[in-house]
């Protein structure tokens, strides 16, 4: 098998580039929105927080293909959110990013939420007694003390997003040369009988996964 030759083919490089691009965008969203959502869920109680918690956790227990279908109905041109969107989401790059973001969000939020409910909660109370605002407490006290949990959640979210298939299939459509991510292209290669290319793609995604695993191990050892 000509590993390097297959790797250099445009049909192999495109899904790799697309996946990296989607992970870069969704990873940034995970770091910002994931941490803020976790903070919101631990900053009080109420029915709205329960709804947000349910929606964040749902991708962990709901089949990915069903999650993708629900999002398709919401984000399509005739959907509630799709009607007001300035860009076409479905079967385009934004759809791939949303699929990547949604699939990894629970793994980003839950470790941070658990950390915020732990010992750092006492530090937050001390900070508030000293007259700091909620945002000052969050940025200056809480965030520095949970940075390892944030990084661990982020790596887990990236690893989950990397292997996402079901939601991406529904929102991206698996359009060759446009929305066929690395995981979807492995399926495409197998389906078309290109087993050597499927093996190359599997090795590539395996290397990415090992890098995430190594990062988590190193973080745990610090």
PDB file of C-alpha atoms in Angstrom:
ATOM      1  CA  UNK A   1       0.000   0.000   0.000  1.00  0.00           C
ATOM      2  CA  UNK A   2       1.348   3.414  -1.010  1.00  0.00           C
ATOM      3  CA  UNK A   3       0.512   5.232   2.213  1.00  0.00           C
ATOM      4  CA  UNK A   4       2.070   8.596   1.306  1.00  0.00           C
ATOM      5  CA  UNK A   5       0.701   8.483  -2.218  1.00  0.00           C
ATOM      6  CA  UNK A   6      -2.841   7.880  -0.986  1.00  0.00           C
ATOM      7  CA  UNK A   7      -2.409  10.520   1.719  1.00  0.00           C
ATOM      8  CA  UNK A   8      -1.403  13.114  -0.891  1.00  0.00           C
ATOM      9  CA  UNK A   9      -4.505  12.553  -3.015  1.00  0.00           C
ATOM     10  CA  UNK A  10      -6.990  15.482  -3.080  1.00  0.00           C
ATOM     11  CA  UNK A  11      -9.818  13.122  -2.143  1.00  0.00           C
ATOM     12  CA  UNK A  12      -7.877  12.261   1.022  1.00  0.00           C
ATOM     13  CA  UNK A  13      -6.579  15.717   1.885  1.00  0.00           C
ATOM     14  CA  UNK A  14      -9.918  17.510   1.606  1.00  0.00           C
ATOM     15  CA  UNK A  15     -11.730  15.652   4.429  1.00  0.00           C
ATOM     16  CA  UNK A  16      -8.654  16.056   6.638  1.00  0.00           C
ATOM     17  CA  UNK A  17      -8.525  19.814   6.027  1.00  0.00           C
ATOM     18  CA  UNK A  18     -12.288  20.118   6.487  1.00  0.00           C
ATOM     19  CA  UNK A  19     -12.177  18.221   9.773  1.00  0.00           C
ATOM     20  CA  UNK A  20      -9.312  20.335  11.123  1.00  0.00           C
ATOM     21  CA  UNK A  21     -11.098  23.522  10.103  1.00  0.00           C
ATOM     22  CA  UNK A  22     -14.345  22.417  11.752  1.00  0.00           C
ATOM     23  CA  UNK A  23     -12.495  21.359  14.918  1.00  0.00           C
ATOM     24  CA  UNK A  24     -10.738  24.735  15.086  1.00  0.00           C
ATOM     25  CA  UNK A  25     -14.029  26.621  14.988  1.00  0.00           C
ATOM     26  CA  UNK A  26     -16.017  24.267  17.216  1.00  0.00           C
ATOM     27  CA  UNK A  27     -13.081  23.971  19.626  1.00  0.00           C
ATOM     28  CA  UNK A  28     -13.053  27.733  20.062  1.00  0.00           C
ATOM     29  CA  UNK A  29     -16.794  27.672  20.689  1.00  0.00           C
ATOM     30  CA  UNK A  30     -16.359  24.887  23.237  1.00  0.00           C
ATOM     31  CA  UNK A  31     -13.795  26.890  25.178  1.00  0.00           C
ATOM     32  CA  UNK A  32     -15.941  30.023  25.307  1.00  0.00           C
ATOM     33  CA  UNK A  33     -19.547  28.842  25.350  1.00  0.00           C
ATOM     34  CA  UNK A  34     -18.858  25.569  27.140  1.00  0.00           C
ATOM     35  CA  UNK A  35     -17.232  27.287  30.117  1.00  0.00           C
ATOM     36  CA  UNK A  36     -19.904  30.004  30.233  1.00  0.00           C
ATOM     37  CA  UNK A  37     -22.720  27.442  30.107  1.00  0.00           C
ATOM     38  CA  UNK A  38     -21.107  25.437  32.915  1.00  0.00           C
ATOM     39  CA  UNK A  39     -20.809  28.608  35.000  1.00  0.00           C
ATOM     40  CA  UNK A  40     -24.427  29.481  34.286  1.00  0.00           C
ATOM     41  CA  UNK A  41     -25.596  26.030  35.372  1.00  0.00           C
ATOM     42  CA  UNK A  42     -23.789  26.356  38.714  1.00  0.00           C
ATOM     43  CA  UNK A  43     -24.711  29.971  39.453  1.00  0.00           C
ATOM     44  CA  UNK A  44     -28.247  29.296  40.645  1.00  0.00           C
ATOM     45  CA  UNK A  45     -31.395  27.280  40.194  1.00  0.00           C
ATOM     46  CA  UNK A  46     -34.527  27.607  38.138  1.00  0.00           C
ATOM     47  CA  UNK A  47     -36.586  25.987  35.395  1.00  0.00           C
ATOM     48  CA  UNK A  48     -34.555  27.634  32.610  1.00  0.00           C
ATOM     49  CA  UNK A  49     -31.320  26.210  33.980  1.00  0.00           C
ATOM     50  CA  UNK A  50     -32.931  22.780  34.103  1.00  0.00           C
ATOM     51  CA  UNK A  51     -33.927  23.107  30.451  1.00  0.00           C
ATOM     52  CA  UNK A  52     -30.406  24.204  29.456  1.00  0.00           C
ATOM     53  CA  UNK A  53     -28.895  21.319  31.439  1.00  0.00           C
ATOM     54  CA  UNK A  54     -31.256  18.880  29.708  1.00  0.00           C
ATOM     55  CA  UNK A  55     -30.406  20.194  26.237  1.00  0.00           C
ATOM     56  CA  UNK A  56     -26.654  20.104  26.923  1.00  0.00           C
ATOM     57  CA  UNK A  57     -26.795  16.547  28.260  1.00  0.00           C
ATOM     58  CA  UNK A  58     -29.149  15.243  25.574  1.00  0.00           C
ATOM     59  CA  UNK A  59     -26.446  14.374  22.967  1.00  0.00           C
ATOM     60  CA  UNK A  60     -24.903  11.958  25.480  1.00  0.00           C
ATOM     61  CA  UNK A  61     -28.031   9.806  25.746  1.00  0.00           C
ATOM     62  CA  UNK A  62     -29.937  10.539  22.526  1.00  0.00           C
ATOM     63  CA  UNK A  63     -28.896   8.673  19.340  1.00  0.00           C
ATOM     64  CA  UNK A  64     -26.694  10.953  17.182  1.00  0.00           C
ATOM     65  CA  UNK A  65     -28.751  10.378  14.047  1.00  0.00           C
ATOM     66  CA  UNK A  66     -31.913  11.384  15.943  1.00  0.00           C
ATOM     67  CA  UNK A  67     -30.148  14.440  17.375  1.00  0.00           C
ATOM     68  CA  UNK A  68     -29.124  15.374  13.855  1.00  0.00           C
ATOM     69  CA  UNK A  69     -32.691  14.987  12.622  1.00  0.00           C
ATOM     70  CA  UNK A  70     -34.048  17.312  15.331  1.00  0.00           C
ATOM     71  CA  UNK A  71     -31.404  19.902  14.461  1.00  0.00           C
ATOM     72  CA  UNK A  72     -32.203  19.464  10.772  1.00  0.00           C
ATOM     73  CA  UNK A  73     -35.834  20.332  11.467  1.00  0.00           C
ATOM     74  CA  UNK A  74     -34.809  23.385  13.501  1.00  0.00           C
ATOM     75  CA  UNK A  75     -32.016  24.696  11.291  1.00  0.00           C
ATOM     76  CA  UNK A  76     -33.362  23.871   7.837  1.00  0.00           C
ATOM     77  CA  UNK A  77     -34.723  26.643   5.619  1.00  0.00           C
ATOM     78  CA  UNK A  78     -38.254  26.020   6.900  1.00  0.00           C
ATOM     79  CA  UNK A  79     -37.194  25.439  10.511  1.00  0.00           C
ATOM     80  CA  UNK A  80     -37.758  27.879  13.360  1.00  0.00           C
ATOM     81  CA  UNK A  81     -34.091  28.879  13.511  1.00  0.00           C
ATOM     82  CA  UNK A  82     -33.266  28.308   9.850  1.00  0.00           C
ATOM     83  CA  UNK A  83     -35.790  30.936   8.734  1.00  0.00           C
ATOM     84  CA  UNK A  84     -33.983  33.723  10.579  1.00  0.00           C
ATOM     85  CA  UNK A  85     -30.443  32.557   9.818  1.00  0.00           C
ATOM     86  CA  UNK A  86     -28.522  34.897   7.462  1.00  0.00           C
ATOM     87  CA  UNK A  87     -26.664  31.925   5.951  1.00  0.00           C
ATOM     88  CA  UNK A  88     -27.614  28.453   4.775  1.00  0.00           C
ATOM     89  CA  UNK A  89     -26.651  26.095   7.576  1.00  0.00           C
ATOM     90  CA  UNK A  90     -27.748  22.710   6.323  1.00  0.00           C
ATOM     91  CA  UNK A  91     -25.426  20.912   3.879  1.00  0.00           C
ATOM     92  CA  UNK A  92     -22.790  23.602   4.322  1.00  0.00           C
ATOM     93  CA  UNK A  93     -19.736  24.215   6.514  1.00  0.00           C
ATOM     94  CA  UNK A  94     -21.794  25.853   9.313  1.00  0.00           C
ATOM     95  CA  UNK A  95     -23.783  22.640   9.590  1.00  0.00           C
ATOM     96  CA  UNK A  96     -20.575  20.640  10.030  1.00  0.00           C
ATOM     97  CA  UNK A  97     -19.393  23.052  12.734  1.00  0.00           C
ATOM     98  CA  UNK A  98     -22.697  22.879  14.605  1.00  0.00           C
ATOM     99  CA  UNK A  99     -22.622  19.087  14.470  1.00  0.00           C
ATOM    100  CA  UNK A 100     -19.090  19.086  15.858  1.00  0.00           C
ATOM    101  CA  UNK A 101     -20.000  21.608  18.558  1.00  0.00           C
ATOM    102  CA  UNK A 102     -23.189  19.896  19.713  1.00  0.00           C
ATOM    103  CA  UNK A 103     -21.638  16.428  19.883  1.00  0.00           C
ATOM    104  CA  UNK A 104     -18.698  17.575  22.013  1.00  0.00           C
ATOM    105  CA  UNK A 105     -20.504  20.128  24.199  1.00  0.00           C
ATOM    106  CA  UNK A 106     -21.603  17.741  27.011  1.00  0.00           C
ATOM    107  CA  UNK A 107     -18.040  16.520  27.486  1.00  0.00           C
ATOM    108  CA  UNK A 108     -16.884  20.135  27.743  1.00  0.00           C
ATOM    109  CA  UNK A 109     -19.585  21.351  30.105  1.00  0.00           C
ATOM    110  CA  UNK A 110     -19.853  18.476  32.576  1.00  0.00           C
ATOM    111  CA  UNK A 111     -16.218  18.381  33.847  1.00  0.00           C
ATOM    112  CA  UNK A 112     -16.204  22.166  34.249  1.00  0.00           C
ATOM    113  CA  UNK A 113     -19.590  22.110  35.968  1.00  0.00           C
ATOM    114  CA  UNK A 114     -18.379  19.420  38.382  1.00  0.00           C
ATOM    115  CA  UNK A 115     -15.238  21.448  39.153  1.00  0.00           C
ATOM    116  CA  UNK A 116     -17.265  24.590  39.830  1.00  0.00           C
ATOM    117  CA  UNK A 117     -19.419  22.645  42.300  1.00  0.00           C
ATOM    118  CA  UNK A 118     -16.329  21.384  44.160  1.00  0.00           C
ATOM    119  CA  UNK A 119     -13.861  23.001  46.532  1.00  0.00           C
ATOM    120  CA  UNK A 120     -13.524  26.177  44.436  1.00  0.00           C
ATOM    121  CA  UNK A 121     -17.049  27.075  45.511  1.00  0.00           C
ATOM    122  CA  UNK A 122     -15.626  28.077  48.902  1.00  0.00           C
ATOM    123  CA  UNK A 123     -13.134  30.368  47.185  1.00  0.00           C
ATOM    124  CA  UNK A 124     -16.008  32.004  45.316  1.00  0.00           C
ATOM    125  CA  UNK A 125     -17.840  32.639  48.580  1.00  0.00           C
ATOM    126  CA  UNK A 126     -14.721  34.216  50.107  1.00  0.00           C
ATOM    127  CA  UNK A 127     -14.268  36.384  47.011  1.00  0.00           C
ATOM    128  CA  UNK A 128     -17.845  37.633  47.220  1.00  0.00           C
ATOM    129  CA  UNK A 129     -17.460  38.391  50.937  1.00  0.00           C
ATOM    130  CA  UNK A 130     -14.445  40.527  50.002  1.00  0.00           C
ATOM    131  CA  UNK A 131     -16.646  42.548  47.672  1.00  0.00           C
ATOM    132  CA  UNK A 132     -15.817  41.077  44.268  1.00  0.00           C
ATOM    133  CA  UNK A 133     -18.550  40.920  41.648  1.00  0.00           C
ATOM    134  CA  UNK A 134     -19.705  37.632  40.132  1.00  0.00           C
ATOM    135  CA  UNK A 135     -17.687  38.221  36.953  1.00  0.00           C
ATOM    136  CA  UNK A 136     -14.575  39.255  38.880  1.00  0.00           C
ATOM    137  CA  UNK A 137     -14.915  36.097  40.950  1.00  0.00           C
ATOM    138  CA  UNK A 138     -15.318  33.994  37.837  1.00  0.00           C
ATOM    139  CA  UNK A 139     -12.359  35.427  35.906  1.00  0.00           C
ATOM    140  CA  UNK A 140      -9.913  36.031  38.758  1.00  0.00           C
ATOM    141  CA  UNK A 141     -10.727  33.202  41.181  1.00  0.00           C
ATOM    142  CA  UNK A 142     -12.715  30.369  39.640  1.00  0.00           C
ATOM    143  CA  UNK A 143     -11.242  30.116  36.146  1.00  0.00           C
ATOM    144  CA  UNK A 144      -7.567  29.954  37.219  1.00  0.00           C
ATOM    145  CA  UNK A 145      -8.412  27.215  39.722  1.00  0.00           C
ATOM    146  CA  UNK A 146     -10.317  25.009  37.272  1.00  0.00           C
ATOM    147  CA  UNK A 147      -8.032  25.422  34.248  1.00  0.00           C
ATOM    148  CA  UNK A 148      -7.037  21.744  34.307  1.00  0.00           C
ATOM    149  CA  UNK A 149     -10.691  20.714  34.260  1.00  0.00           C
ATOM    150  CA  UNK A 150     -11.320  23.129  31.402  1.00  0.00           C
ATOM    151  CA  UNK A 151      -8.451  21.650  29.399  1.00  0.00           C
ATOM    152  CA  UNK A 152      -9.554  18.080  30.176  1.00  0.00           C
ATOM    153  CA  UNK A 153     -13.099  18.850  29.047  1.00  0.00           C
ATOM    154  CA  UNK A 154     -11.790  20.567  25.948  1.00  0.00           C
ATOM    155  CA  UNK A 155      -9.661  17.588  24.925  1.00  0.00           C
ATOM    156  CA  UNK A 156     -12.585  15.227  25.511  1.00  0.00           C
ATOM    157  CA  UNK A 157     -14.873  17.453  23.445  1.00  0.00           C
ATOM    158  CA  UNK A 158     -12.365  17.544  20.583  1.00  0.00           C
ATOM    159  CA  UNK A 159     -11.987  13.772  20.698  1.00  0.00           C
ATOM    160  CA  UNK A 160     -15.762  13.303  20.587  1.00  0.00           C
ATOM    161  CA  UNK A 161     -16.187  15.824  17.775  1.00  0.00           C
ATOM    162  CA  UNK A 162     -13.418  14.174  15.773  1.00  0.00           C
ATOM    163  CA  UNK A 163     -15.329  10.910  15.503  1.00  0.00           C
ATOM    164  CA  UNK A 164     -18.791  12.385  15.017  1.00  0.00           C
ATOM    165  CA  UNK A 165     -20.811  10.780  12.200  1.00  0.00           C
ATOM    166  CA  UNK A 166     -24.569  10.778  12.832  1.00  0.00           C
ATOM    167  CA  UNK A 167     -25.203  14.472  13.477  1.00  0.00           C
ATOM    168  CA  UNK A 168     -22.731  15.498  10.776  1.00  0.00           C
ATOM    169  CA  UNK A 169     -24.431  13.229   8.265  1.00  0.00           C
ATOM    170  CA  UNK A 170     -27.787  14.904   8.901  1.00  0.00           C
ATOM    171  CA  UNK A 171     -26.562  18.516   8.994  1.00  0.00           C
ATOM    172  CA  UNK A 172     -23.696  18.313   6.500  1.00  0.00           C
ATOM    173  CA  UNK A 173     -25.137  15.762   4.103  1.00  0.00           C
ATOM    174  CA  UNK A 174     -21.817  14.005   3.381  1.00  0.00           C
ATOM    175  CA  UNK A 175     -21.402  15.945   0.126  1.00  0.00           C
ATOM    176  CA  UNK A 176     -18.155  14.840  -1.532  1.00  0.00           C
ATOM    177  CA  UNK A 177     -15.677  17.691  -1.747  1.00  0.00           C
ATOM    178  CA  UNK A 178     -17.803  19.920   0.479  1.00  0.00           C
ATOM    179  CA  UNK A 179     -19.002  18.381   3.761  1.00  0.00           C
ATOM    180  CA  UNK A 180     -17.414  14.927   3.844  1.00  0.00           C
ATOM    181  CA  UNK A 181     -15.465  14.967   7.093  1.00  0.00           C
ATOM    182  CA  UNK A 182     -12.719  12.509   7.977  1.00  0.00           C
ATOM    183  CA  UNK A 183     -15.044  10.073   9.738  1.00  0.00           C
ATOM    184  CA  UNK A 184     -17.606  10.189   6.940  1.00  0.00           C
ATOM    185  CA  UNK A 185     -14.916   9.726   4.289  1.00  0.00           C
ATOM    186  CA  UNK A 186     -13.807   6.476   5.931  1.00  0.00           C
ATOM    187  CA  UNK A 187     -17.346   5.208   5.407  1.00  0.00           C
ATOM    188  CA  UNK A 188     -17.344   6.515   1.825  1.00  0.00           C
ATOM    189  CA  UNK A 189     -14.055   4.776   1.057  1.00  0.00           C
ATOM    190  CA  UNK A 190     -15.255   1.454   2.469  1.00  0.00           C
ATOM    191  CA  UNK A 191     -18.584   1.754   0.664  1.00  0.00           C
ATOM    192  CA  UNK A 192     -16.804   2.333  -2.665  1.00  0.00           C
ATOM    193  CA  UNK A 193     -14.348  -0.530  -2.076  1.00  0.00           C
ATOM    194  CA  UNK A 194     -11.284   1.717  -1.537  1.00  0.00           C
ATOM    195  CA  UNK A 195     -10.032  -0.186   1.465  1.00  0.00           C
ATOM    196  CA  UNK A 196      -6.454   1.098   1.219  1.00  0.00           C
ATOM    197  CA  UNK A 197      -7.671   4.705   1.380  1.00  0.00           C
ATOM    198  CA  UNK A 198     -10.003   3.802   4.238  1.00  0.00           C
ATOM    199  CA  UNK A 199      -7.017   2.358   6.090  1.00  0.00           C
ATOM    200  CA  UNK A 200      -4.972   5.527   5.521  1.00  0.00           C
ATOM    201  CA  UNK A 201      -7.821   7.687   6.787  1.00  0.00           C
ATOM    202  CA  UNK A 202      -8.291   5.404   9.789  1.00  0.00           C
ATOM    203  CA  UNK A 203      -4.585   5.736  10.620  1.00  0.00           C
ATOM    204  CA  UNK A 204      -4.840   9.530  10.377  1.00  0.00           C
ATOM    205  CA  UNK A 205      -7.857   9.739  12.675  1.00  0.00           C
ATOM    206  CA  UNK A 206      -6.164   7.219  14.973  1.00  0.00           C
ATOM    207  CA  UNK A 207      -3.125   9.501  15.238  1.00  0.00           C
ATOM    208  CA  UNK A 208      -5.359  12.436  16.122  1.00  0.00           C
ATOM    209  CA  UNK A 209      -7.074  10.325  18.779  1.00  0.00           C
ATOM    210  CA  UNK A 210      -3.747   9.206  20.228  1.00  0.00           C
ATOM    211  CA  UNK A 211      -2.639  12.846  20.410  1.00  0.00           C
ATOM    212  CA  UNK A 212      -5.782  13.694  22.389  1.00  0.00           C
ATOM    213  CA  UNK A 213      -5.197  10.701  24.664  1.00  0.00           C
ATOM    214  CA  UNK A 214      -1.574  11.694  25.238  1.00  0.00           C
ATOM    215  CA  UNK A 215      -2.638  15.243  26.082  1.00  0.00           C
ATOM    216  CA  UNK A 216      -5.143  13.946  28.635  1.00  0.00           C
ATOM    217  CA  UNK A 217      -2.537  11.635  30.221  1.00  0.00           C
ATOM    218  CA  UNK A 218      -0.015  14.449  30.458  1.00  0.00           C
ATOM    219  CA  UNK A 219      -2.630  16.735  31.968  1.00  0.00           C
ATOM    220  CA  UNK A 220      -3.531  14.111  34.570  1.00  0.00           C
ATOM    221  CA  UNK A 221       0.133  13.713  35.507  1.00  0.00           C
ATOM    222  CA  UNK A 222       0.662  17.435  36.143  1.00  0.00           C
TER     223      UNK A 222
END
